[in-house]
Amino acid sequence: MNIAETSLRSLGDMPVGVSLKSQYYQLVLEHAPSIAFFEIHAENYMVDGGAHHRFLEAIVEKYPLSLHGVGMSLGSAEGISSEHIKRFRDLVERYNPTLVSEHLAWSVEGGHYLNDLLPFPLNQESLDIVIDNVNTVQDALGRQILVENPSSYMAFNSSDIPEVEFLSRMAGATGCGLLFDVNNVFVSGRNMGWSPEEYIDSVDVDLIGEVHLAGHLVKDVDGVELRIDDHGSAISDDVWALYERLIKRSGDKATLIEWDNNVPDFDVLQGEANKAYNIMTDQNQNKLKASA
């Protein structure tokens, strides 16, 4: 059984979750909203105690958890920090999350954290580095992780492996899965001038263990439209269309609504989660009609 099938069985009939923010703690515990799972950023919980942990301990008694890392620096040529892995592993052991993930990015140089998810060229040298780093993390955790496709704003002359191929070869060499961010596909495609639809149609959906959906910012930079993956608004119609295209190919996938900036009332996230659920439901009904 692959990770996608395992996570779906663990998450039940509505495999749609939302980002867990501190302003939602009390509401979640008091009202038990109809959400399949919650996702947290690991680095926000890398302390031994405190209020965040007290609330999270109570919430994971009621809901499955997705643990999403933002600072492992899988693309770092200097390898992975043993201290960061230890703190990450401590969280995994403490909460036993259903899903564990990280970004395809680098953020560490000479032991200094740069507080950003930085890109790198997609070539054989960087692929070898990522494979080594993913293996290091999975060996330390004793479990499979999901790796998220990046949002792109620039191209490297030394990139000679298409992103979908890079992800597939990484997964094939390490046994990791994919955290497939549909908004990142749209943002990157529009910024870089390639087709998000072709990307959706070419990715190996069997590798996908979780899907991310989020909003993005559109800015005018010297007359050029730039899309920025800022997780600060509702999901755009274009991204919903890509998600529907993906689900039509893949079937149900554990799906997370990300909203990290300008965080709204919980009802707004619930509404976005319901949209994702309705898309999956509609696709299932269409398949039943087609097979009847």
PDB file of N, CA and C in Angstrom, residues 164 180 196-208 242-253 283 287:
ATOM      1  N   VAL A 164       9.096  17.978 -13.052  1.00  0.00           N
ATOM      2  CA  VAL A 164       8.337  16.746 -12.824  1.00  0.00           C
ATOM      3  C   VAL A 164       9.264  15.537 -12.849  1.00  0.00           C
ATOM      4  N   PHE A 180       2.025  17.571  -3.075  1.00  0.00           N
ATOM      5  CA  PHE A 180       1.805  18.248  -4.345  1.00  0.00           C
ATOM      6  C   PHE A 180       1.038  19.545  -4.117  1.00  0.00           C
ATOM      7  N   PRO A 196       0.753  25.104 -16.571  1.00  0.00           N
ATOM      8  CA  PRO A 196       0.400  24.363 -15.356  1.00  0.00           C
ATOM      9  C   PRO A 196      -0.439  23.130 -15.664  1.00  0.00           C
ATOM     10  N   GLU A 197      -1.269  23.216 -16.701  1.00  0.00           N
ATOM     11  CA  GLU A 197      -2.121  22.085 -17.056  1.00  0.00           C
ATOM     12  C   GLU A 197      -1.281  20.891 -17.510  1.00  0.00           C
ATOM     13  N   GLU A 198      -0.254  21.143 -18.314  1.00  0.00           N
ATOM     14  CA  GLU A 198       0.615  20.050 -18.756  1.00  0.00           C
ATOM     15  C   GLU A 198       1.368  19.433 -17.577  1.00  0.00           C
ATOM     16  N   TYR A 199       1.746  20.271 -16.626  1.00  0.00           N
ATOM     17  CA  TYR A 199       2.420  19.770 -15.416  1.00  0.00           C
ATOM     18  C   TYR A 199       1.474  18.834 -14.660  1.00  0.00           C
ATOM     19  N   ILE A 200       0.227  19.266 -14.451  1.00  0.00           N
ATOM     20  CA  ILE A 200      -0.761  18.445 -13.757  1.00  0.00           C
ATOM     21  C   ILE A 200      -0.956  17.110 -14.480  1.00  0.00           C
ATOM     22  N   ASP A 201      -0.968  17.164 -15.802  1.00  0.00           N
ATOM     23  CA  ASP A 201      -1.229  15.962 -16.588  1.00  0.00           C
ATOM     24  C   ASP A 201      -0.044  14.996 -16.606  1.00  0.00           C
ATOM     25  N   SER A 202       1.139  15.471 -16.272  1.00  0.00           N
ATOM     26  CA  SER A 202       2.326  14.625 -16.393  1.00  0.00           C
ATOM     27  C   SER A 202       2.842  14.079 -15.063  1.00  0.00           C
ATOM     28  N   VAL A 203       2.410  14.646 -13.942  1.00  0.00           N
ATOM     29  CA  VAL A 203       2.927  14.173 -12.658  1.00  0.00           C
ATOM     30  C   VAL A 203       2.393  12.766 -12.369  1.00  0.00           C
ATOM     31  N   ASP A 204       3.225  11.951 -11.716  1.00  0.00           N
ATOM     32  CA  ASP A 204       2.828  10.599 -11.320  1.00  0.00           C
ATOM     33  C   ASP A 204       1.947  10.701 -10.075  1.00  0.00           C
ATOM     34  N   VAL A 205       0.636  10.581 -10.249  1.00  0.00           N
ATOM     35  CA  VAL A 205      -0.288  10.811  -9.134  1.00  0.00           C
ATOM     36  C   VAL A 205      -0.164   9.746  -8.048  1.00  0.00           C
ATOM     37  N   ASP A 206       0.386   8.584  -8.377  1.00  0.00           N
ATOM     38  CA  ASP A 206       0.558   7.544  -7.364  1.00  0.00           C
ATOM     39  C   ASP A 206       1.584   7.940  -6.306  1.00  0.00           C
ATOM     40  N   LEU A 207       2.428   8.917  -6.621  1.00  0.00           N
ATOM     41  CA  LEU A 207       3.429   9.370  -5.657  1.00  0.00           C
ATOM     42  C   LEU A 207       2.874  10.389  -4.666  1.00  0.00           C
ATOM     43  N   ILE A 208       1.707  10.928  -4.934  1.00  0.00           N
ATOM     44  CA  ILE A 208       1.171  12.038  -4.143  1.00  0.00           C
ATOM     45  C   ILE A 208       0.519  11.526  -2.865  1.00  0.00           C
ATOM     46  N   LEU A 242      -7.290  23.757 -11.611  1.00  0.00           N
ATOM     47  CA  LEU A 242      -6.182  22.801 -11.663  1.00  0.00           C
ATOM     48  C   LEU A 242      -6.390  21.660 -10.675  1.00  0.00           C
ATOM     49  N   TYR A 243      -6.895  21.989  -9.494  1.00  0.00           N
ATOM     50  CA  TYR A 243      -7.164  20.950  -8.491  1.00  0.00           C
ATOM     51  C   TYR A 243      -8.199  19.960  -9.017  1.00  0.00           C
ATOM     52  N   GLU A 244      -9.257  20.474  -9.632  1.00  0.00           N
ATOM     53  CA  GLU A 244     -10.262  19.583 -10.205  1.00  0.00           C
ATOM     54  C   GLU A 244      -9.652  18.707 -11.294  1.00  0.00           C
ATOM     55  N   ARG A 245      -8.767  19.272 -12.081  1.00  0.00           N
ATOM     56  CA  ARG A 245      -8.083  18.512 -13.130  1.00  0.00           C
ATOM     57  C   ARG A 245      -7.238  17.397 -12.510  1.00  0.00           C
ATOM     58  N   LEU A 246      -6.551  17.721 -11.405  1.00  0.00           N
ATOM     59  CA  LEU A 246      -5.731  16.726 -10.716  1.00  0.00           C
ATOM     60  C   LEU A 246      -6.586  15.607 -10.134  1.00  0.00           C
ATOM     61  N   ILE A 247      -7.646  15.967  -9.424  1.00  0.00           N
ATOM     62  CA  ILE A 247      -8.492  14.967  -8.771  1.00  0.00           C
ATOM     63  C   ILE A 247      -9.186  14.074  -9.795  1.00  0.00           C
ATOM     64  N   LYS A 248      -9.487  14.622 -10.954  1.00  0.00           N
ATOM     65  CA  LYS A 248     -10.076  13.807 -12.016  1.00  0.00           C
ATOM     66  C   LYS A 248      -9.122  12.697 -12.421  1.00  0.00           C
ATOM     67  N   ARG A 249      -7.810  12.991 -12.407  1.00  0.00           N
ATOM     68  CA  ARG A 249      -6.800  11.979 -12.743  1.00  0.00           C
ATOM     69  C   ARG A 249      -6.528  11.037 -11.579  1.00  0.00           C
ATOM     70  N   SER A 250      -6.430  11.607 -10.379  1.00  0.00           N
ATOM     71  CA  SER A 250      -5.861  10.868  -9.251  1.00  0.00           C
ATOM     72  C   SER A 250      -6.876  10.194  -8.353  1.00  0.00           C
ATOM     73  N   GLY A 251      -8.128  10.667  -8.359  1.00  0.00           N
ATOM     74  CA  GLY A 251      -9.057  10.245  -7.325  1.00  0.00           C
ATOM     75  C   GLY A 251      -8.806  11.034  -6.051  1.00  0.00           C
ATOM     76  N   ASP A 252      -9.472  10.634  -4.978  1.00  0.00           N
ATOM     77  CA  ASP A 252      -9.361  11.360  -3.717  1.00  0.00           C
ATOM     78  C   ASP A 252      -7.914  11.427  -3.234  1.00  0.00           C
ATOM     79  N   LYS A 253      -7.527  12.595  -2.750  1.00  0.00           N
ATOM     80  CA  LYS A 253      -6.213  12.786  -2.147  1.00  0.00           C
ATOM     81  C   LYS A 253      -6.374  13.617  -0.872  1.00  0.00           C
ATOM     82  N   GLN A 283     -16.316  14.281  -8.541  1.00  0.00           N
ATOM     83  CA  GLN A 283     -15.529  13.387  -9.399  1.00  0.00           C
ATOM     84  C   GLN A 283     -15.883  11.928  -9.138  1.00  0.00           C
ATOM     85  N   LYS A 287     -17.494   9.289 -11.908  1.00  0.00           N
ATOM     86  CA  LYS A 287     -16.927   7.978 -12.198  1.00  0.00           C
ATOM     87  C   LYS A 287     -17.967   6.876 -12.063  1.00  0.00           C
TER      88      LYS A 287
END
